[in-house]
mmCIF file with all atom_site columns, C-alpha atoms and ligand atoms in Angstrom:
data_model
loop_
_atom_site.group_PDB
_atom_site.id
_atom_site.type_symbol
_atom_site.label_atom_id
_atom_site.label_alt_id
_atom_site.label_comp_id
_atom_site.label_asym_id
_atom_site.label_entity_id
_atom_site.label_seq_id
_atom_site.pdbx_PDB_ins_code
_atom_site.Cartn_x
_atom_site.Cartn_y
_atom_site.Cartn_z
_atom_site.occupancy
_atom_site.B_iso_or_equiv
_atom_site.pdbx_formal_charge
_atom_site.auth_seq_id
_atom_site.auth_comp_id
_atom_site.auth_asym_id
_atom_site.auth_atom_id
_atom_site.pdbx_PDB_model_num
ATOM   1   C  CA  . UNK W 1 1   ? 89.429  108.633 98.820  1.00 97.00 ? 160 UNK W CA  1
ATOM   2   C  CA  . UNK W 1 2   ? 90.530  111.210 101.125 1.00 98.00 ? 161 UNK W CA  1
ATOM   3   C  CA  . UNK W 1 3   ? 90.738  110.017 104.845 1.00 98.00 ? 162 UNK W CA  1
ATOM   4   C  CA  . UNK W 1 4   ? 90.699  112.356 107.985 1.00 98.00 ? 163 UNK W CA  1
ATOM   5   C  CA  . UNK W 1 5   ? 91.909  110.805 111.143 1.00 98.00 ? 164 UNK W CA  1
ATOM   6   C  CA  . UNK W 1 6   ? 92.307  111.732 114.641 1.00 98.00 ? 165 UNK W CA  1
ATOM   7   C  CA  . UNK W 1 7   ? 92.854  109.900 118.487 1.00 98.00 ? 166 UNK W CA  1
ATOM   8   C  CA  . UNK W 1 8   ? 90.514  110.363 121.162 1.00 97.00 ? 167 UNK W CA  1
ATOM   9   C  CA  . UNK W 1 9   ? 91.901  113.666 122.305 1.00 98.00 ? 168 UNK W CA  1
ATOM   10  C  CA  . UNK W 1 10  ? 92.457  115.319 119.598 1.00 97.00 ? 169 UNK W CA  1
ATOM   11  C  CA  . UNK W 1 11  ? 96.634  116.091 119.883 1.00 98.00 ? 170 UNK W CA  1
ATOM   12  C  CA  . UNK W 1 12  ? 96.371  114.409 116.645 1.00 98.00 ? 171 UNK W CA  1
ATOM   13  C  CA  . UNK W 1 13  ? 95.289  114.946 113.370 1.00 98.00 ? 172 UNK W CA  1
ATOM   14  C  CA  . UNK W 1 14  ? 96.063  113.188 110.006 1.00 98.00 ? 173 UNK W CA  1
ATOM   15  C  CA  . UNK W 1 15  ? 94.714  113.216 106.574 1.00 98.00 ? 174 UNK W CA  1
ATOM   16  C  CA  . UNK W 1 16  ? 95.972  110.400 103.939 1.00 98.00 ? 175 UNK W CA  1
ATOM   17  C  CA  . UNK W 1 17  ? 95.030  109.511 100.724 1.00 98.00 ? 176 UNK W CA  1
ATOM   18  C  CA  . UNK W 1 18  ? 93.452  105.466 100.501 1.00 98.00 ? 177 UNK W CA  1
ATOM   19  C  CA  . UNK W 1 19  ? 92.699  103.427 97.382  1.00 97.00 ? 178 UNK W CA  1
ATOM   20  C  CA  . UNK W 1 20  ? 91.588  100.871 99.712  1.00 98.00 ? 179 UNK W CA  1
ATOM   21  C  CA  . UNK W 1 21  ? 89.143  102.868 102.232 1.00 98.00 ? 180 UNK W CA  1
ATOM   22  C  CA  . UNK W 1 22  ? 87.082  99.679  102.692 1.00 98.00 ? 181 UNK W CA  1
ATOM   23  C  CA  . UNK W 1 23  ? 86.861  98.153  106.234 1.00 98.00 ? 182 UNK W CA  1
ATOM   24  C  CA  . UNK W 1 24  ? 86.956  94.507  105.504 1.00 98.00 ? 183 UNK W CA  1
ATOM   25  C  CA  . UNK W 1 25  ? 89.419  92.613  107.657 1.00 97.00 ? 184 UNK W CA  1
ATOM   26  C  CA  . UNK W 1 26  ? 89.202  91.542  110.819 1.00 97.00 ? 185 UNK W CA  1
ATOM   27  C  CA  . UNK W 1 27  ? 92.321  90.584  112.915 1.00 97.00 ? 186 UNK W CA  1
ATOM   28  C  CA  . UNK W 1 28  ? 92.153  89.009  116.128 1.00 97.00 ? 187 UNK W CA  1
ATOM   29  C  CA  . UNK W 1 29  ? 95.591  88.866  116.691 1.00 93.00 ? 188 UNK W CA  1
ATOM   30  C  CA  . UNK W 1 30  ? 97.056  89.369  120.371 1.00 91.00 ? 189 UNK W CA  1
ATOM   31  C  CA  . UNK W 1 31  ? 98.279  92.815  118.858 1.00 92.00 ? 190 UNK W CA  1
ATOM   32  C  CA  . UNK W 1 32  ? 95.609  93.854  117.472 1.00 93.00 ? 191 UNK W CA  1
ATOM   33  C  CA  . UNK W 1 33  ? 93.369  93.068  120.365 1.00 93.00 ? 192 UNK W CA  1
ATOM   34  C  CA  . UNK W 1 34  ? 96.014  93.889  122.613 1.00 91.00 ? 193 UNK W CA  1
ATOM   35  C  CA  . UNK W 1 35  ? 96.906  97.186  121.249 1.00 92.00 ? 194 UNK W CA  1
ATOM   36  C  CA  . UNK W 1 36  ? 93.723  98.862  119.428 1.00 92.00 ? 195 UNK W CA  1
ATOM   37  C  CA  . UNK W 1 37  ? 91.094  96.187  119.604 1.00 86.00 ? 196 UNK W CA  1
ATOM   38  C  CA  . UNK W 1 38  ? 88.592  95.600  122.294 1.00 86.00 ? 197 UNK W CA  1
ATOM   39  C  CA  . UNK W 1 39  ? 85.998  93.945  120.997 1.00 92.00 ? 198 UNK W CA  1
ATOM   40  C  CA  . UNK W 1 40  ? 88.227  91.353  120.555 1.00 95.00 ? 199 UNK W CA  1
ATOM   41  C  CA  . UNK W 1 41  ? 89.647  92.377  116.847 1.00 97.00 ? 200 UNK W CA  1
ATOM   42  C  CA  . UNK W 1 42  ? 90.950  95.334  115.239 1.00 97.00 ? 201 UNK W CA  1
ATOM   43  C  CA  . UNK W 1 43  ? 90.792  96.516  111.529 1.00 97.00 ? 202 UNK W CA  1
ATOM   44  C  CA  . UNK W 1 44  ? 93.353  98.111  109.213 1.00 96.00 ? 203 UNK W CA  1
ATOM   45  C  CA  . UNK W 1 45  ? 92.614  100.378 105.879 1.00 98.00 ? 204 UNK W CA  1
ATOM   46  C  CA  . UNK W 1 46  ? 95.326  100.842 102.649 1.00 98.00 ? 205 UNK W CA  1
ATOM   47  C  CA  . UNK W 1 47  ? 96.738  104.120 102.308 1.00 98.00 ? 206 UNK W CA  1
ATOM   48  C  CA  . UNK W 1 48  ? 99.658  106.219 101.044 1.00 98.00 ? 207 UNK W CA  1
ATOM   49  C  CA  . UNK W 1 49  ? 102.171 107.218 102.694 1.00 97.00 ? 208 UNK W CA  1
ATOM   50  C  CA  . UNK W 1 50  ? 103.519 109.571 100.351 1.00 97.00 ? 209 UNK W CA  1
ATOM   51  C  CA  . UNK W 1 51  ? 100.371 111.945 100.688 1.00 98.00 ? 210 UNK W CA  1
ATOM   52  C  CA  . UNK W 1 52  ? 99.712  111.712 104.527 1.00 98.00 ? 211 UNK W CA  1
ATOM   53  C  CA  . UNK W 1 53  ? 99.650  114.996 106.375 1.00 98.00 ? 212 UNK W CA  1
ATOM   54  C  CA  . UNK W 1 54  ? 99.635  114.989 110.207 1.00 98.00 ? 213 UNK W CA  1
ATOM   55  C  CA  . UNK W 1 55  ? 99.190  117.816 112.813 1.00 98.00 ? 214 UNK W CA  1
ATOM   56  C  CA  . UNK W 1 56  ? 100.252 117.379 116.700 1.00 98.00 ? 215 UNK W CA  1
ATOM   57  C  CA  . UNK W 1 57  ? 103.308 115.154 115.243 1.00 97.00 ? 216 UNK W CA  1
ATOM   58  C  CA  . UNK W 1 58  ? 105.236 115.371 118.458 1.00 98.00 ? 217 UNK W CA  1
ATOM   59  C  CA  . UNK W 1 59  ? 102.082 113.419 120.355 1.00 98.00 ? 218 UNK W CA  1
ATOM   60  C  CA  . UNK W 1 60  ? 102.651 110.325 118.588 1.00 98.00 ? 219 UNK W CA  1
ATOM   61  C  CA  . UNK W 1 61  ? 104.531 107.435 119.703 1.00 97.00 ? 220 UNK W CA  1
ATOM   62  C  CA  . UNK W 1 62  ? 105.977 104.317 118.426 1.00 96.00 ? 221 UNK W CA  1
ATOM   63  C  CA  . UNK W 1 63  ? 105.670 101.235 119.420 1.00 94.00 ? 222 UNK W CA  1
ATOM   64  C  CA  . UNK W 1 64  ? 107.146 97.729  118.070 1.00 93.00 ? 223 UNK W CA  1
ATOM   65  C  CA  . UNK W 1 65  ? 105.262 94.849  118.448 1.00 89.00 ? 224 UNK W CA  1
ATOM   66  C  CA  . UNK W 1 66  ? 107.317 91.941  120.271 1.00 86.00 ? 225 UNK W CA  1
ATOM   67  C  CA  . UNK W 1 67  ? 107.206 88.487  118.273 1.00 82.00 ? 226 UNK W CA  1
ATOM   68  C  CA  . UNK W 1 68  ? 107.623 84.947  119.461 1.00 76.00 ? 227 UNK W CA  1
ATOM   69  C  CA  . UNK W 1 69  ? 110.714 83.647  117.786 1.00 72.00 ? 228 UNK W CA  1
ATOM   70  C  CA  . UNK W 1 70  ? 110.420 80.381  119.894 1.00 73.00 ? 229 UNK W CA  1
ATOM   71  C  CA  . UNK W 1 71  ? 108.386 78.377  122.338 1.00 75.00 ? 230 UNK W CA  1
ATOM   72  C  CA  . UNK W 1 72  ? 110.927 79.208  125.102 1.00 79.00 ? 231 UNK W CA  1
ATOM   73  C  CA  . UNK W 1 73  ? 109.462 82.889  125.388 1.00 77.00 ? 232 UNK W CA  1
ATOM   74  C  CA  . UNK W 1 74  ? 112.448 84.667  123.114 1.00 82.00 ? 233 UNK W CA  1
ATOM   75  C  CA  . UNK W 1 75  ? 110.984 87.718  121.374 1.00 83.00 ? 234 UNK W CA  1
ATOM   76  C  CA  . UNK W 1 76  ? 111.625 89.627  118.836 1.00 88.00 ? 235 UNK W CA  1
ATOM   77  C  CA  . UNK W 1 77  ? 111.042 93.447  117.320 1.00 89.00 ? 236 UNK W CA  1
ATOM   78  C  CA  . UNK W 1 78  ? 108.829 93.799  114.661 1.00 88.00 ? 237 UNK W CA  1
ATOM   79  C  CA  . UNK W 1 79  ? 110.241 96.604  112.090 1.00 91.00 ? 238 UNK W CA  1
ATOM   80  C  CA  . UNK W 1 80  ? 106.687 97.532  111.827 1.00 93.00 ? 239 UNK W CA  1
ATOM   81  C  CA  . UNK W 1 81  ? 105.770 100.894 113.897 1.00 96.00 ? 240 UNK W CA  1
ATOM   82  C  CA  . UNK W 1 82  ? 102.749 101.312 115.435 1.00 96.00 ? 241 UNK W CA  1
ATOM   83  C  CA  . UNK W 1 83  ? 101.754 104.553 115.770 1.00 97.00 ? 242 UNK W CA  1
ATOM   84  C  CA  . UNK W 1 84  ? 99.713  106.011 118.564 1.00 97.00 ? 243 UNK W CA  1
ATOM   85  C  CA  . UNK W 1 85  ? 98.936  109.082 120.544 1.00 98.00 ? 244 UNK W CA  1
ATOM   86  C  CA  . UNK W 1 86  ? 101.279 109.258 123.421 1.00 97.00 ? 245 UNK W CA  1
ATOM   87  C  CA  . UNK W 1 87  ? 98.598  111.395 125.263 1.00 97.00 ? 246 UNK W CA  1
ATOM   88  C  CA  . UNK W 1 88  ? 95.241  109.298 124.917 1.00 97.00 ? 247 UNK W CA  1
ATOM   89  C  CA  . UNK W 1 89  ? 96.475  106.348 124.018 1.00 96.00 ? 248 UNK W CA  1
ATOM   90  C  CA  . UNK W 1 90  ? 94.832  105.860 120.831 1.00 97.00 ? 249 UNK W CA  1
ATOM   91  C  CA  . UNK W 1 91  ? 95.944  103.343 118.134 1.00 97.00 ? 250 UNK W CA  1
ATOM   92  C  CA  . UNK W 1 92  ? 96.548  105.313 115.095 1.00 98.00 ? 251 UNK W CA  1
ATOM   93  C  CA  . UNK W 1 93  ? 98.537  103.355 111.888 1.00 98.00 ? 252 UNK W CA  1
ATOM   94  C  CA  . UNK W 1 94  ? 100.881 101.178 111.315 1.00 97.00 ? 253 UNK W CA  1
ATOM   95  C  CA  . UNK W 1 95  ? 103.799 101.692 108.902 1.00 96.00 ? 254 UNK W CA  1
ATOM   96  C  CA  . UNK W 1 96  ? 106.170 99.095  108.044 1.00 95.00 ? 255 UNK W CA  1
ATOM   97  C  CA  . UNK W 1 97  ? 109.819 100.077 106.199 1.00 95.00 ? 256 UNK W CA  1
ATOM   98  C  CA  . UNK W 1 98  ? 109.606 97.276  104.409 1.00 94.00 ? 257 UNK W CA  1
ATOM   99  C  CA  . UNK W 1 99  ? 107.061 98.449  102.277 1.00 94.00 ? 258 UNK W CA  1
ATOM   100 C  CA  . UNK W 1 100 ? 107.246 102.207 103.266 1.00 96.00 ? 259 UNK W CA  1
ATOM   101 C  CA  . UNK W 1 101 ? 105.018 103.274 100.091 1.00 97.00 ? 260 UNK W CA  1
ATOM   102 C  CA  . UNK W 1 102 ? 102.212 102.147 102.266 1.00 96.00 ? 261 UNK W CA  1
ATOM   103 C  CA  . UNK W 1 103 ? 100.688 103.089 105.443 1.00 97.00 ? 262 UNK W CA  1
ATOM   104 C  CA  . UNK W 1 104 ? 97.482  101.096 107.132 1.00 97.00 ? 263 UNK W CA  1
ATOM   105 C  CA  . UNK W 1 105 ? 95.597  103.573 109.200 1.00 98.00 ? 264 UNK W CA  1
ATOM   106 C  CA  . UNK W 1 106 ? 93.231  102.010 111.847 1.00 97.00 ? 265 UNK W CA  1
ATOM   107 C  CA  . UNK W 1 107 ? 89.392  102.046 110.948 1.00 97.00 ? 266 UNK W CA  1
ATOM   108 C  CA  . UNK W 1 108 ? 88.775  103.066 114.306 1.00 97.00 ? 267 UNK W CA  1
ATOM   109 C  CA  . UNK W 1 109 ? 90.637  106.154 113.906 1.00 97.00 ? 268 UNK W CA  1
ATOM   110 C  CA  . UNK W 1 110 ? 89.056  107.902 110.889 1.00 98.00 ? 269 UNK W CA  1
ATOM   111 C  CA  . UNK W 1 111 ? 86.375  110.099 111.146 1.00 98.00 ? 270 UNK W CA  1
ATOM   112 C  CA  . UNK W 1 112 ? 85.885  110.617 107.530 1.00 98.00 ? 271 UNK W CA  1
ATOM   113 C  CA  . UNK W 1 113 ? 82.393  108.097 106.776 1.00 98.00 ? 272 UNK W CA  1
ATOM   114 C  CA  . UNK W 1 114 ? 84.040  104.474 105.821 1.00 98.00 ? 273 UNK W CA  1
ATOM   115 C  CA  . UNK W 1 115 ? 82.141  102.548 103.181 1.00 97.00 ? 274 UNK W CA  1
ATOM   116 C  CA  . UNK W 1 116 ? 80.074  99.383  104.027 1.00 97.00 ? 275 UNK W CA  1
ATOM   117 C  CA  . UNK W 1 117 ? 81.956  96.019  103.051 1.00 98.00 ? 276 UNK W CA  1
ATOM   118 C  CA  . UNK W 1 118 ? 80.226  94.061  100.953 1.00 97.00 ? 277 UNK W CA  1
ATOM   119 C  CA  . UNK W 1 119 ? 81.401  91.133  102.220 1.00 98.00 ? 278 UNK W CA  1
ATOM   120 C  CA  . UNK W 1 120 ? 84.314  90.931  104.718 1.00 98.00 ? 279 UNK W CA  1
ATOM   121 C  CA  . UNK W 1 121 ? 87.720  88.763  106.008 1.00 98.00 ? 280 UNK W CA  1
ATOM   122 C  CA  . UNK W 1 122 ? 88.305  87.330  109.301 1.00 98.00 ? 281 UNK W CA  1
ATOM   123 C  CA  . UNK W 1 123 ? 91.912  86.461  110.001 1.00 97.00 ? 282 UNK W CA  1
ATOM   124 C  CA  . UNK W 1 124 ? 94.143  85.043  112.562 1.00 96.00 ? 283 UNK W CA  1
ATOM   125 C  CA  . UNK W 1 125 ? 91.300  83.447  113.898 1.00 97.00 ? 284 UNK W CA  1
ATOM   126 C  CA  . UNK W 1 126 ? 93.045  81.026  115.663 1.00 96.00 ? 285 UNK W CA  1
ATOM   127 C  CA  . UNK W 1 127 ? 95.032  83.335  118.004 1.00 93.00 ? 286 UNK W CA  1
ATOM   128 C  CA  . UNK W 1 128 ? 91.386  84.872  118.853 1.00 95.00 ? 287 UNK W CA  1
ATOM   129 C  CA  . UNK W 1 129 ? 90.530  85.033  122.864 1.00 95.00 ? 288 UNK W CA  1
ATOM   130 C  CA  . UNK W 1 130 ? 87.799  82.737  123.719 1.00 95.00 ? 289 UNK W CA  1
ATOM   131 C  CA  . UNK W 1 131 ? 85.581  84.988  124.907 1.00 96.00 ? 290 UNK W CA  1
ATOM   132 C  CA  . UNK W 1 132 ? 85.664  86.321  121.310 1.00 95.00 ? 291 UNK W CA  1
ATOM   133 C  CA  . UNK W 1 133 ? 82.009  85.496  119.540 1.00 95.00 ? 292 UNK W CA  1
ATOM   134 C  CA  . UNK W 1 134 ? 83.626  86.339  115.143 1.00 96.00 ? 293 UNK W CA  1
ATOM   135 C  CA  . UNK W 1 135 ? 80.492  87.411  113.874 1.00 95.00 ? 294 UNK W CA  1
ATOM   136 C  CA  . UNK W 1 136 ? 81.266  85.727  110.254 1.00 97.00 ? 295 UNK W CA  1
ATOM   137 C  CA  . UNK W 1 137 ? 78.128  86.325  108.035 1.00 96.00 ? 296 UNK W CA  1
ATOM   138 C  CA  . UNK W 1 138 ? 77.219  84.610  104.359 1.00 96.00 ? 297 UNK W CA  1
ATOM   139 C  CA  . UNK W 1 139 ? 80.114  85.565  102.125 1.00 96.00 ? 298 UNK W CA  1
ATOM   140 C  CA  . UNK W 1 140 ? 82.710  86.387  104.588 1.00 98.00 ? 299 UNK W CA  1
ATOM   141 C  CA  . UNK W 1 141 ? 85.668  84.727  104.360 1.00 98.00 ? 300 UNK W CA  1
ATOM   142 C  CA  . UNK W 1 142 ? 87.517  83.167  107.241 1.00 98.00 ? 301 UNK W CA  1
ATOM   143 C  CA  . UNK W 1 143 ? 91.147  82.438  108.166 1.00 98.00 ? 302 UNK W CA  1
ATOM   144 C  CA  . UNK W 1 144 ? 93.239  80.593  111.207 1.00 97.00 ? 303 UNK W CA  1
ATOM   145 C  CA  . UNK W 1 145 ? 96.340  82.726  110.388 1.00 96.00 ? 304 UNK W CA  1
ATOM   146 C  CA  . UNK W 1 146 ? 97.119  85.045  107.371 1.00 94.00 ? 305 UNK W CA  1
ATOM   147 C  CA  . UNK W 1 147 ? 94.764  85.365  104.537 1.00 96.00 ? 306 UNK W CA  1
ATOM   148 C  CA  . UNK W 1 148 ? 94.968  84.124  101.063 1.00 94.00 ? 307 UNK W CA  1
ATOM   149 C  CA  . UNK W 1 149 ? 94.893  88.289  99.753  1.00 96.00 ? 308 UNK W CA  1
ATOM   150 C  CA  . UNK W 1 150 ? 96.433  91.788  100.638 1.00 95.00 ? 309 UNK W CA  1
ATOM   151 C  CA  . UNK W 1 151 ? 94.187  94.409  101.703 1.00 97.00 ? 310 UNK W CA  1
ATOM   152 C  CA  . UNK W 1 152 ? 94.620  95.815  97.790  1.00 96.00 ? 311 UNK W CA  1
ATOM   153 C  CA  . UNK W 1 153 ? 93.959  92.636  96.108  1.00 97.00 ? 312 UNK W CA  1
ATOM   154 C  CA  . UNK W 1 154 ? 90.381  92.534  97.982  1.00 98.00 ? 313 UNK W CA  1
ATOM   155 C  CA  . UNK W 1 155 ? 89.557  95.500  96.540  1.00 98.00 ? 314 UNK W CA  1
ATOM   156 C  CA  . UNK W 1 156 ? 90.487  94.560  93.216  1.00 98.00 ? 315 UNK W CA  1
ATOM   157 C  CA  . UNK W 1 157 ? 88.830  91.185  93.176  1.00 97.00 ? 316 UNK W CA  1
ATOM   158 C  CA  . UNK W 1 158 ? 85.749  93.197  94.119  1.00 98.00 ? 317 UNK W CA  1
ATOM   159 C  CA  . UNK W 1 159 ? 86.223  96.167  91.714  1.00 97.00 ? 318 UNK W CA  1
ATOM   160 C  CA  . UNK W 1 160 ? 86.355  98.745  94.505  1.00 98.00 ? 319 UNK W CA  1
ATOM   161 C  CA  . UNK W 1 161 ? 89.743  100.790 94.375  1.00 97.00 ? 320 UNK W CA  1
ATOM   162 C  CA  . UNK W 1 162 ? 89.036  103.901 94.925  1.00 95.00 ? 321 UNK W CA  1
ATOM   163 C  CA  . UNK W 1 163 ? 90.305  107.210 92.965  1.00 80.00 ? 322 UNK W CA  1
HETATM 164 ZN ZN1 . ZN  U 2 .   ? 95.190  111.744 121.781 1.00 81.86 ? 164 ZN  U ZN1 1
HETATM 165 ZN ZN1 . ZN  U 2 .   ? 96.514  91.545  113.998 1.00 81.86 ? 165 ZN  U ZN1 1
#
């Protein structure tokens, strides 16, 4: 499925091609809430790198999340860049080199109509903010850290890669 993506202000543009176009999981990590999620969670799509197109290139930023290595506040760079529009601030993908086939746009920035999830996957629930209310509905599936499949392997399980 083709996806067309853009920030708030329009500097950039992208189009990518996604087997896995469905929005299904729900991370309410400190990054993702931090960085691109205010309603207390953000959500990441499957894509290609190899076919994604951009215009306004020299808008986007990078930024690299820091880790906690210890409990004595020592942090870490994550490899993975997280890609957003230096003008408007909006959180655009994420693209990791250790898997740099693959590129995880964020639902919120694609324009193109998403399909419903059938059923979806809350993770990292237990570095959610407590104001945070997960709406978890029959069938979802619910997690305290990582879950127990890759964004692909959902949409396998469910027959729902798309062409
Ligand atoms: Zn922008
Ligand atoms: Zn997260």
């Amino acid at each position: 499925m083709l996806l067309k993506g853009s920030c708030h202000c329009g500097a950039v543009k992208f189009s990518v091609d996604s087997p896995h176009p469905y929005p299904f999981n729900l991370c309410y990590c400190s990054i993702c809430r931090k960085t691109a999620g205010g309603g207390g969670y953000a959500i990441n799509l499957g894509a290609n790198s190899d076919t994604l197109t951009v215009k306004g290139a020299d808008n986007i930023r990078t930024f690299h999340a820091k880790l906690h290595t210890s409990d004595d506040g020592e942090t870490e760079e994550s490899p993975g860049e997280r890609k957003f529009c230096g003008n408007c601030g909006s959180a655009l993908w994420l693209w990791d080199p250790r898997w740099p086939e693959l590129m995880h746009p964020h639902a919120s920035s694609i324009d193109t109509p998403l399909p419903q999830p059938p059923e979806r996957t809350h993770l990292m629930l237990g570095s959610k903010a407590s104001w945070v209310e997960p709406c978890i509905r029959k069938g979802d599936k619910t997690f305290d850290d990582y879950p127990d499949e890759s964004i692909a392997e959902w949409h396998e399980r469910l027959g729902l890669v798309q062409e």
